[in-house]
Tab-separated table of C-alpha atoms and ligand atoms in Angstrom:
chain	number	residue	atom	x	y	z
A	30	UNK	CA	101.235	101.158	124.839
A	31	UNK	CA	98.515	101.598	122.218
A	32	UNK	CA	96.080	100.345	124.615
A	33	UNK	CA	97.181	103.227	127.310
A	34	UNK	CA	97.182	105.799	124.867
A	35	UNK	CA	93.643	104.774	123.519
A	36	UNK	CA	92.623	104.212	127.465
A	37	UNK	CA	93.538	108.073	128.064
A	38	UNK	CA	91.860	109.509	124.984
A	39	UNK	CA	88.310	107.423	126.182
A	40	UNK	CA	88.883	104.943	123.275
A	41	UNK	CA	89.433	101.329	122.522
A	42	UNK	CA	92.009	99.654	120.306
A	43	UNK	CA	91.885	96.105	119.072
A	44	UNK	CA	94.463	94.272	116.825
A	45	UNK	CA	92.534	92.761	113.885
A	46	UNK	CA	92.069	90.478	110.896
A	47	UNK	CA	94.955	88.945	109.054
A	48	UNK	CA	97.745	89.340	111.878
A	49	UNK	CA	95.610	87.614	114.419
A	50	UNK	CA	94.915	84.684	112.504
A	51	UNK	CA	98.947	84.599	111.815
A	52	UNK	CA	99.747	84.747	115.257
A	53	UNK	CA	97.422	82.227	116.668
A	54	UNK	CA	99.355	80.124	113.427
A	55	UNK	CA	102.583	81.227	115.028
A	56	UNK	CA	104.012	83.624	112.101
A	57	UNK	CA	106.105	86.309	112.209
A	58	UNK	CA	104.309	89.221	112.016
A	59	UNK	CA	105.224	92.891	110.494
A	60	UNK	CA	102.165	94.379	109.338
A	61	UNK	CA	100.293	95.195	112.368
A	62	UNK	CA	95.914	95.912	111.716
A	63	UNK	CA	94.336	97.969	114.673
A	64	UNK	CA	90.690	99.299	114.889
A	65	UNK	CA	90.036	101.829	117.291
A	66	UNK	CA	86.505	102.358	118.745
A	67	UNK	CA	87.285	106.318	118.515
A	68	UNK	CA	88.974	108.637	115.926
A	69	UNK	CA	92.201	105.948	114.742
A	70	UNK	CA	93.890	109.072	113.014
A	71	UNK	CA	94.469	110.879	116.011
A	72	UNK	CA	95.404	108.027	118.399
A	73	UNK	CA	97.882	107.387	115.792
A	74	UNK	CA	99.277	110.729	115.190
A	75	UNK	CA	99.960	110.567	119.416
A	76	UNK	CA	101.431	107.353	118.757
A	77	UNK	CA	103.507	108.781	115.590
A	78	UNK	CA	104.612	111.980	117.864
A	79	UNK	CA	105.802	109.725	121.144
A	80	UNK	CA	108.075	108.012	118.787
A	81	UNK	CA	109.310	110.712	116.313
A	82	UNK	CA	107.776	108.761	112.623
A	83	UNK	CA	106.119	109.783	109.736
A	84	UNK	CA	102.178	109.433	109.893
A	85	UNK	CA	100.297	109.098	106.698
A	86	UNK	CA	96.753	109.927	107.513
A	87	UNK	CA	93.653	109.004	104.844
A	88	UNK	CA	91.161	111.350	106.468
A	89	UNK	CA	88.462	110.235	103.662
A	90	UNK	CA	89.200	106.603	105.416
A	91	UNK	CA	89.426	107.328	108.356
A	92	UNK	CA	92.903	105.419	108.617
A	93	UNK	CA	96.281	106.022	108.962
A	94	UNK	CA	99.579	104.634	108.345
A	95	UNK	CA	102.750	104.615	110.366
A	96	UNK	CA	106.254	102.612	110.817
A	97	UNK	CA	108.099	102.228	113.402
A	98	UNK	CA	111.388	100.308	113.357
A	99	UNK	CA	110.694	97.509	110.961
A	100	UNK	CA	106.749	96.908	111.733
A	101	UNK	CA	103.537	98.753	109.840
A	102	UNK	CA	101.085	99.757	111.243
A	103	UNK	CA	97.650	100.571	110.269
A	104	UNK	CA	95.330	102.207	112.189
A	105	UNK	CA	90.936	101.943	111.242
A	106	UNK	CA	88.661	103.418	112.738
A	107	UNK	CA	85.439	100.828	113.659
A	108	UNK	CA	83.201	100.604	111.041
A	109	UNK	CA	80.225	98.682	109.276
A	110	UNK	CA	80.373	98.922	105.007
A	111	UNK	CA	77.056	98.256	103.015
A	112	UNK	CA	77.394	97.606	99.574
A	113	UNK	CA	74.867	99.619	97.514
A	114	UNK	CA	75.581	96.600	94.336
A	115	UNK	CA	77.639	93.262	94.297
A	116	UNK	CA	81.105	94.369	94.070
A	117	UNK	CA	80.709	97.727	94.477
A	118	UNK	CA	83.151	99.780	96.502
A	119	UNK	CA	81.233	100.093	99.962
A	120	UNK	CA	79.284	102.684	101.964
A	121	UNK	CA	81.420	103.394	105.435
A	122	UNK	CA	79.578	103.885	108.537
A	123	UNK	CA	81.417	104.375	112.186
A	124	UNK	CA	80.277	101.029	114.232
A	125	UNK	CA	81.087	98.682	117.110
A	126	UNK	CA	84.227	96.525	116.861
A	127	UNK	CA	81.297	93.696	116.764
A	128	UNK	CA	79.966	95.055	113.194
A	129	UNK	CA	83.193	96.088	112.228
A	130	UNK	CA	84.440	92.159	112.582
A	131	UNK	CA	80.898	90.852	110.965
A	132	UNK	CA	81.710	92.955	107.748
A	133	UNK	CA	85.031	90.769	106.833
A	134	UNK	CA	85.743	88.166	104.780
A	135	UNK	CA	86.269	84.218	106.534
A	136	UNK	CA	85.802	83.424	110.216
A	137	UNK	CA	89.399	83.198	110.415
A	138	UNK	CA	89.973	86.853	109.407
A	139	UNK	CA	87.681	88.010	111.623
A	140	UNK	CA	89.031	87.448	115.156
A	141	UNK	CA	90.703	90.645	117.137
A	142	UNK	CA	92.815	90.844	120.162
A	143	UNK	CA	92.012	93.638	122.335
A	144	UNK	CA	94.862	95.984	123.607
A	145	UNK	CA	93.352	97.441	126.099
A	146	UNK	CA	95.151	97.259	129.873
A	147	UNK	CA	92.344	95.418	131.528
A	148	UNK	CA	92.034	92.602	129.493
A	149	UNK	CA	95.290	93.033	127.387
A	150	UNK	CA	95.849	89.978	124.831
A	151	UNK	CA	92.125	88.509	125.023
A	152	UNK	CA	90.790	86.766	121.781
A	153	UNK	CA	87.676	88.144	120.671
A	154	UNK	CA	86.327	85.937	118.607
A	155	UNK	CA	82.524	86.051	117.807
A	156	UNK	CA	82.289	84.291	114.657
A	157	UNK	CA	84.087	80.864	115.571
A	158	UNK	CA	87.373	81.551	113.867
A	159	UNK	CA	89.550	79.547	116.152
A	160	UNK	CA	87.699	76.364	115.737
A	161	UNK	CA	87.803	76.944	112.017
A	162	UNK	CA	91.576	77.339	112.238
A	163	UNK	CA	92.043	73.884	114.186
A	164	UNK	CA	89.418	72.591	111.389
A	165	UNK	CA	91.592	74.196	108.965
A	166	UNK	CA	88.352	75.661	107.779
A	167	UNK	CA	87.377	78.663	105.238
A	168	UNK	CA	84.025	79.909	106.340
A	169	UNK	CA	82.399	83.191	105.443
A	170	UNK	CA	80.529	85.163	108.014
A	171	UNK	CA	77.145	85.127	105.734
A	172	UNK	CA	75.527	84.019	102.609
A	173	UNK	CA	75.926	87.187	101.015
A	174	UNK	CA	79.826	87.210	101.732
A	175	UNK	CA	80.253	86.632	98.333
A	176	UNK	CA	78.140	88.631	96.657
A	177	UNK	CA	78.699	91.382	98.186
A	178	UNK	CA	82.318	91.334	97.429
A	179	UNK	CA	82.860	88.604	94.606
A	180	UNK	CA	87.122	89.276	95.043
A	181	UNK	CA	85.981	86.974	98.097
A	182	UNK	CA	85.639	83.995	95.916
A	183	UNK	CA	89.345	84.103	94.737
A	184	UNK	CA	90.539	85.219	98.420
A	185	UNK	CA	89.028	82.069	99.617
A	186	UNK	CA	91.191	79.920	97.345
A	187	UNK	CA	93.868	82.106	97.888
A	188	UNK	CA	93.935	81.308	101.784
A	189	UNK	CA	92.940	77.486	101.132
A	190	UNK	CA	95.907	76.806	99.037
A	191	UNK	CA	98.582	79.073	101.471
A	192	UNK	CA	97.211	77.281	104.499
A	193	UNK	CA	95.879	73.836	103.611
A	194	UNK	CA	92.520	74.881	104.345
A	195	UNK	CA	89.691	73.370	102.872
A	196	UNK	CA	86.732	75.317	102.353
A	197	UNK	CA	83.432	74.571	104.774
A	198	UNK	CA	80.383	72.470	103.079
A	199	UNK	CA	78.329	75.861	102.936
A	200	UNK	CA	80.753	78.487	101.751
A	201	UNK	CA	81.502	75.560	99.076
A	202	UNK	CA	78.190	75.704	98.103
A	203	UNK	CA	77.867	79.724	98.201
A	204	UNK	CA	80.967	80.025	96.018
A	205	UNK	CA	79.822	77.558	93.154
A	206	UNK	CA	76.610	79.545	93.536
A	207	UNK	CA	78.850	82.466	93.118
A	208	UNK	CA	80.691	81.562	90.202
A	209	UNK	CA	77.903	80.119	88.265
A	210	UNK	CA	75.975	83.812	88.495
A	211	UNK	CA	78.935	85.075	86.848
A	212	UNK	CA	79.908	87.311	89.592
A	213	UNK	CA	83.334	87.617	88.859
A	214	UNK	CA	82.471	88.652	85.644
A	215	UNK	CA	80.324	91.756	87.174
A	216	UNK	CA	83.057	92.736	89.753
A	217	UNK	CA	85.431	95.793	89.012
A	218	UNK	CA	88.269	94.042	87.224
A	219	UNK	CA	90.981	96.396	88.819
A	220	UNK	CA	89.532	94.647	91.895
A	221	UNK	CA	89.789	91.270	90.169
A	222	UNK	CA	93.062	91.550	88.774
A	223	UNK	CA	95.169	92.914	91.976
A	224	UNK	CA	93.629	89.868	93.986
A	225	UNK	CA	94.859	87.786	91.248
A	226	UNK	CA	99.058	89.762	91.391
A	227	UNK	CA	98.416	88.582	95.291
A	228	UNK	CA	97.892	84.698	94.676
A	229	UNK	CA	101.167	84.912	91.856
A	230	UNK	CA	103.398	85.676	94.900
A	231	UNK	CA	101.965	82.843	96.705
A	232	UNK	CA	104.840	80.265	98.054
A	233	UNK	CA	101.738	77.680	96.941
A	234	UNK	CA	100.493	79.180	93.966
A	235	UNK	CA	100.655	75.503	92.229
A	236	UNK	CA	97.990	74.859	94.918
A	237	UNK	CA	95.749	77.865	94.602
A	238	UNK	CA	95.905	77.063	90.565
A	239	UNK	CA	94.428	73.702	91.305
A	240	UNK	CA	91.704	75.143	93.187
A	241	UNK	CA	90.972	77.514	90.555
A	242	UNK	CA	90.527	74.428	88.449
A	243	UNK	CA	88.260	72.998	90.721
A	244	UNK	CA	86.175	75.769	91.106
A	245	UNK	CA	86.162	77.011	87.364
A	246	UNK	CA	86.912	80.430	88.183
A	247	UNK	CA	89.532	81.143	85.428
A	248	UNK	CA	86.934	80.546	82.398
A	249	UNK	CA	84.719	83.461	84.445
A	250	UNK	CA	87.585	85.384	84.297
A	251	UNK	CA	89.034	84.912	80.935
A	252	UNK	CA	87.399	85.276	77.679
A	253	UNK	CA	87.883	81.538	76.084
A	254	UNK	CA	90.343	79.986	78.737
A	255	UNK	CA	89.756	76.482	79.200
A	256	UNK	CA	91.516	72.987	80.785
A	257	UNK	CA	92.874	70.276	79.303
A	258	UNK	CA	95.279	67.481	79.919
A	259	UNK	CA	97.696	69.017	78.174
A	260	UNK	CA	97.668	72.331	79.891
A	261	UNK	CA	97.966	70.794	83.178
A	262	UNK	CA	100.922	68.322	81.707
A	263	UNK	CA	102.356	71.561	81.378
A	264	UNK	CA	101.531	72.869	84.166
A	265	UNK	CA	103.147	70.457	86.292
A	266	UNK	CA	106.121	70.274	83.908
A	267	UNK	CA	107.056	74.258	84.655
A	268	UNK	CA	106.647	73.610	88.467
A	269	UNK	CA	109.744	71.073	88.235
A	270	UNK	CA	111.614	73.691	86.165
A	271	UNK	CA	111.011	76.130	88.621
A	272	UNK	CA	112.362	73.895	91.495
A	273	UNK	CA	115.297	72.426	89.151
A	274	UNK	CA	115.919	76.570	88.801
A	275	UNK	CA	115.258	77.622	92.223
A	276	UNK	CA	118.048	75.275	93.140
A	277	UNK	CA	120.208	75.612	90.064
A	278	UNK	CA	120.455	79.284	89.996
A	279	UNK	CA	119.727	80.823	93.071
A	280	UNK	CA	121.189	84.092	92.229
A	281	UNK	CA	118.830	84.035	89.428
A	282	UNK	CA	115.790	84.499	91.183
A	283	UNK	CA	112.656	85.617	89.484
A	284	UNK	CA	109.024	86.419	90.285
A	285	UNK	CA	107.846	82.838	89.453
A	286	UNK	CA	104.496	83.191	89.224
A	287	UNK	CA	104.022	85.189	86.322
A	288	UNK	CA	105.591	81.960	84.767
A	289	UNK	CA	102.232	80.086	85.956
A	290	UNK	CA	100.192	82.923	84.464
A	291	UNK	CA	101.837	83.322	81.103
A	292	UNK	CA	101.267	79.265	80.433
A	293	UNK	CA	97.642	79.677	81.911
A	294	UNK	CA	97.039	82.368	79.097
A	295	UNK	CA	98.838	81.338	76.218
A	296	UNK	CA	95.937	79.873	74.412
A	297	UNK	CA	93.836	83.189	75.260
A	298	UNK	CA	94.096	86.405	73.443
A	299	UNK	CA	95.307	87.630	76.962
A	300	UNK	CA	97.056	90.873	75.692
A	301	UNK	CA	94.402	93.179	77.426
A	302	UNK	CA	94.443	91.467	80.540
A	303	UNK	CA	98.165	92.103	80.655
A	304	UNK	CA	97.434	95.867	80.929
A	305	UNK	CA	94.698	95.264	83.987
A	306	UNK	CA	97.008	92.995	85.519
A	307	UNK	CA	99.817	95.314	85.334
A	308	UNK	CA	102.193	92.761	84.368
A	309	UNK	CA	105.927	94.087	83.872
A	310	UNK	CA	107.341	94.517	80.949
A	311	UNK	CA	109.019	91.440	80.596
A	312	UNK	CA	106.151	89.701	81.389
A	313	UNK	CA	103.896	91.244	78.332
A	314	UNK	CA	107.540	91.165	76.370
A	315	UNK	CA	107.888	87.170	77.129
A	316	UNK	CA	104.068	86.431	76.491
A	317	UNK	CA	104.166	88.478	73.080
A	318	UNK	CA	107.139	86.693	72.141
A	319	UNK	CA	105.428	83.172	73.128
A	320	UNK	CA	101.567	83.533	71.615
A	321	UNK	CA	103.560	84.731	67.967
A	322	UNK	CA	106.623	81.990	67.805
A	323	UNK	CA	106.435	79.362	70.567
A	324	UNK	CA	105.492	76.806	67.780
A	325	UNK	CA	107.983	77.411	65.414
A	326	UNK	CA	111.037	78.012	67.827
A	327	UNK	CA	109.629	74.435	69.102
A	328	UNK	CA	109.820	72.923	65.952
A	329	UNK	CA	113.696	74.616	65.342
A	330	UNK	CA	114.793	73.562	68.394
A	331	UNK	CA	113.197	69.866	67.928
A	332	UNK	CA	115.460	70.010	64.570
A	333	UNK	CA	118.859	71.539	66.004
A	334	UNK	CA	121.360	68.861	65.186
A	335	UNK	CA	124.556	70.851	66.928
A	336	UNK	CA	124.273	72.577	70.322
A	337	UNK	CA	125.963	76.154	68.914
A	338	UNK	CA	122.565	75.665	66.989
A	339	UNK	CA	120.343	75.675	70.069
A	340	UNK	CA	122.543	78.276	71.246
A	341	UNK	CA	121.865	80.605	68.474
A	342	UNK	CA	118.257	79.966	68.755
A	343	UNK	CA	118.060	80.914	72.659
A	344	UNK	CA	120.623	83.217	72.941
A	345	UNK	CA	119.292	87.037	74.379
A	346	UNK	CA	115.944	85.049	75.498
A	347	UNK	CA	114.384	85.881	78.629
A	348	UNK	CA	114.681	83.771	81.449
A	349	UNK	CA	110.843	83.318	81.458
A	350	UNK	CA	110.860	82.434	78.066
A	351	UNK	CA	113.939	79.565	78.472
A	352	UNK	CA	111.729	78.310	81.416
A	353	UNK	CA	108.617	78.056	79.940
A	354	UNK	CA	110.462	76.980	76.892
A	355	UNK	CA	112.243	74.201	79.256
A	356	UNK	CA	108.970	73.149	80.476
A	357	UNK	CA	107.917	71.695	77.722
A	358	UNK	CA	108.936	67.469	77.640
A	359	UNK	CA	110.385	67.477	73.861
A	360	UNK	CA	113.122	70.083	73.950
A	361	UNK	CA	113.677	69.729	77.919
A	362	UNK	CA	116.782	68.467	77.762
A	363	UNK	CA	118.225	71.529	75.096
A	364	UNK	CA	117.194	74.355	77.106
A	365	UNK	CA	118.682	72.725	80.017
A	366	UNK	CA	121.970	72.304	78.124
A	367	UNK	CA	122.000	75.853	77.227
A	368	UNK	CA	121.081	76.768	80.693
A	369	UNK	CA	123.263	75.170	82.272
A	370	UNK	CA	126.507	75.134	80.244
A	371	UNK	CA	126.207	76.702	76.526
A	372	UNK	CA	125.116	79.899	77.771
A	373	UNK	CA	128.581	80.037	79.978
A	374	UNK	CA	130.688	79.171	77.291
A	375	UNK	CA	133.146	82.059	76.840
A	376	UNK	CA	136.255	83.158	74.569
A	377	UNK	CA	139.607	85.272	74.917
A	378	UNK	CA	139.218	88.197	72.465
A	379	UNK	CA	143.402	88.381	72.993
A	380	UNK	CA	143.164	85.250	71.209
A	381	UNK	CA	141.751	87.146	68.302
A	382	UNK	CA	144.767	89.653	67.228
A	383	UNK	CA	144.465	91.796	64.418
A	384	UNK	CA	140.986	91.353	64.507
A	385	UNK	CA	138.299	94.218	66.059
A	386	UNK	CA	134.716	95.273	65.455
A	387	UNK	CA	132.202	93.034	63.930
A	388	UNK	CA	134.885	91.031	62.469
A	389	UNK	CA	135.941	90.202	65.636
A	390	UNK	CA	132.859	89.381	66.984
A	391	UNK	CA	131.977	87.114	64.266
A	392	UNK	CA	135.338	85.512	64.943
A	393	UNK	CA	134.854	85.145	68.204
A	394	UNK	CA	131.182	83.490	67.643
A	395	UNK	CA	132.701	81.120	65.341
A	396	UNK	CA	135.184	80.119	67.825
A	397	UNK	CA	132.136	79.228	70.467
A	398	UNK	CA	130.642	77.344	67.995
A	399	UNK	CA	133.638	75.385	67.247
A	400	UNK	CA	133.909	74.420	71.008
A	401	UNK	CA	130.647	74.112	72.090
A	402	UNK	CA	130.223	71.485	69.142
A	403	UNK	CA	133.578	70.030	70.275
A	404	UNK	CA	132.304	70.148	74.373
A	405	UNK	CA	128.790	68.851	73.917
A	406	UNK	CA	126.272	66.960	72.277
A	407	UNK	CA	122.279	66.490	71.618
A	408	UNK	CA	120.824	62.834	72.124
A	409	UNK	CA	118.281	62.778	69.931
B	525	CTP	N1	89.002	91.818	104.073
B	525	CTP	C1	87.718	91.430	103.700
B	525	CTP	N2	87.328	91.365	102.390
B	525	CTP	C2	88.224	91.659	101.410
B	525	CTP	C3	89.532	92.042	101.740
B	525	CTP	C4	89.894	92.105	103.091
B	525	CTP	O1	86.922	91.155	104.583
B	525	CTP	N3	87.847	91.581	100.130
B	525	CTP	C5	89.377	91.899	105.510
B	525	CTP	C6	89.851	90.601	106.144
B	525	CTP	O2	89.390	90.563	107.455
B	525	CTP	C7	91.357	90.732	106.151
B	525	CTP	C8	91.535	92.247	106.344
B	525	CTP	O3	90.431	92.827	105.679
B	525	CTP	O4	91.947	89.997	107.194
B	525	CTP	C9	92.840	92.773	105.777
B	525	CTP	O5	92.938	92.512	104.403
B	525	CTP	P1	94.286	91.975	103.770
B	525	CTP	O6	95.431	92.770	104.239
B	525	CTP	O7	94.077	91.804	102.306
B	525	CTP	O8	94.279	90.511	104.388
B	525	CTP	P2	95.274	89.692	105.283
B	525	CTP	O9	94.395	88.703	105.965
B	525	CTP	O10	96.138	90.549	106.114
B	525	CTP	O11	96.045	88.939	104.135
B	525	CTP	P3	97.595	88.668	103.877
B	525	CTP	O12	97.974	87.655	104.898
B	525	CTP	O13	97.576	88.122	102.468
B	525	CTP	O14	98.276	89.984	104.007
């Protein structure tokens, strides 16, 4: 249908870039990328009128946005971008769906289907992408790939630990290279930072961490972060607790990988990059908390001798905080307890009569002590 309407206003329309690769991976698709060789915001305002939606047109882009039943589209107009300085946000030219394909990121991003009638469903594939994706290969399309856009260097990582993908010998090379000039240092951080929000919803962000390791980018990218055994003890040690409590509690459900990130950045003064990152509230709250008391609320817990003792010591904590808390080997087994069953424990107030306002709430506190003490017990 796109490809008709295209067809009638003397244009052509390709499907491009991330929903290609998917498809040729066999994933469900929703958000749908077409170019159009041609003005994209009017074939999709005919496409928005035929079927009575909304169309958001960016007329300074040359793109527009539309829905229709559950899948997004986005429609581009063809187009080449040159990049006046690394990282810079690029100069738009109108160009051939060729150019427009040679300006993307990794050989397997840069593959398009056309839509047109006469050769509907063709793979158009200049760059190699579909050998890459049996390779289960990141490539880039040039050497400059990464300079010219150093969010490239984390977007690689990000794809090699969703898929599997390893990356080629020379885009390996090129993205040491890359990191050792300090480019993601000189990239716009707003950049930077919503690239990094992307990998934290990754199903395999444990992955994409270890590639960061590998490839050192986290010391570019924070001021003092380094590795250690210790931190990637830890690290491993919160992805159990985040299994344990994906299975545990799945009504609980919360965005995990800001978990990752806090523990990445607790021995950084990270409180800045909280605001770039945009981190929610309970996020900054959490990681506060953490960098001023994790020690000492350690220590306490290390020393509870009674459970209604660990109780009072996690009670009205954050989630993240118990599982970053519970992540750590020497007071695993406490925060589990009050996870799992001090936490639950509950009293009758009708059992308290005669008694109302704080008094009563004292009471009743005293009374979960009493049984949570009685129920329960620490080994040492
Ligand atoms: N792209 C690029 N360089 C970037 C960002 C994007 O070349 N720094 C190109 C890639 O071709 C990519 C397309 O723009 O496929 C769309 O970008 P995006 O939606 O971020 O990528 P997807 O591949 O759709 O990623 P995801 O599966 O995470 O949505």
């Amino acid at each position: 249908e796109i490809g008709s309407l295209a067809e009638r206003m003397g244009y052509k329309a390709y499907l491009v870039g991330g929903v290609v690769r998917d498809m040729l991976m066999n994933k469900e698709v929703w958000d749908l990328d077409v170019v159009v060789e041609g003005n994209a915001i009017e074939l999709a305002g005919e496409l928005a009128r035929i079927h009575g939606v909304d169309l958001h047109p960016f007329p300074e882009f040359g793109t527009a946005h539309l829905k229709i039943d559950s899948i997004k589209l986005e429609f581009a107009t063809t187009r080449r971008e040159t990049y006046p300085h690394p990282g810079a946000y690029p100069l738009v030219e109108f160009a051939s769906l060729r150019e427009d394909l040679l300006r993307r990121d990794f050989t397997i991003n840069a593959m398009a289907v056309s839509l047109m009638s006469e050769d509907f469903g063709t793979l158009i594939d200049y760059f190699g992408g579909l050998r890459d994706l049996k390779d289960k290969l990141i490539r880039v399309l040039h050497p400059l790939s990464f300079v010219e856009d150093p969010v490239r260097i984390l977007r690689a990582l990000r794809f090699a630990g969703r898929l599997g993908f390893r990356l080629s010998k020379s885009t390996e090379k090129l993205l040491i290279k890359a990191v050792e000039l300090g480019l993601l240092k000189e990239a716009p951080q707003g950049r930077i930072f919503s690239e990094i929000r992307l990998a934290l919803r990754e199903e395999n962000l444990p992955e994409i961490i270890k590639l960061y390791k590998k490839y050192r980018v986290l010391e570019s990218l924070f001021e003092g972060f380094s590795w250690d055994d210790q931190l990637e003890r830890r690290l491993k040690g919160l992805r159990s607790v985040i299994e344990w409590h994906r299975i545990e509690f799945p009504q609980e459900r919360l965005d995990y990988g800001w978990l990752y990130l806090m523990l990445l950045l607790l021995r950084v003064d990270a409180a800045g990059y909280m605001n770039f990152l945009n981190a929610p509230s309970w996020v900054r709250q959490g990681y506060t908390f953490l960098k001023k008391d994790l020690d000492r609320l350690l220590g306490d817990l290390k020393k509870a001798q009674k459970p209604s003792e660990v109780y009072r010591l996690l009670k009205g904590k954050h989630l993240s905080v118990l599982l970053l808390l519970m992540s750590f080997p020497e007071v695993q087994d406490r925060v589990k307890l009050y996870l799992e069953k001090l936490r639950h424990v509950k009293v009758d107030p009708r059992e308290f009569s005669g008694l109302s306002g704080p008094d009563l709430g004292k009471a009743m506190e005293e009374k979960k002590s009493q049984l949570m003490d009685s129920l329960f017990s620490l080994n040492s």
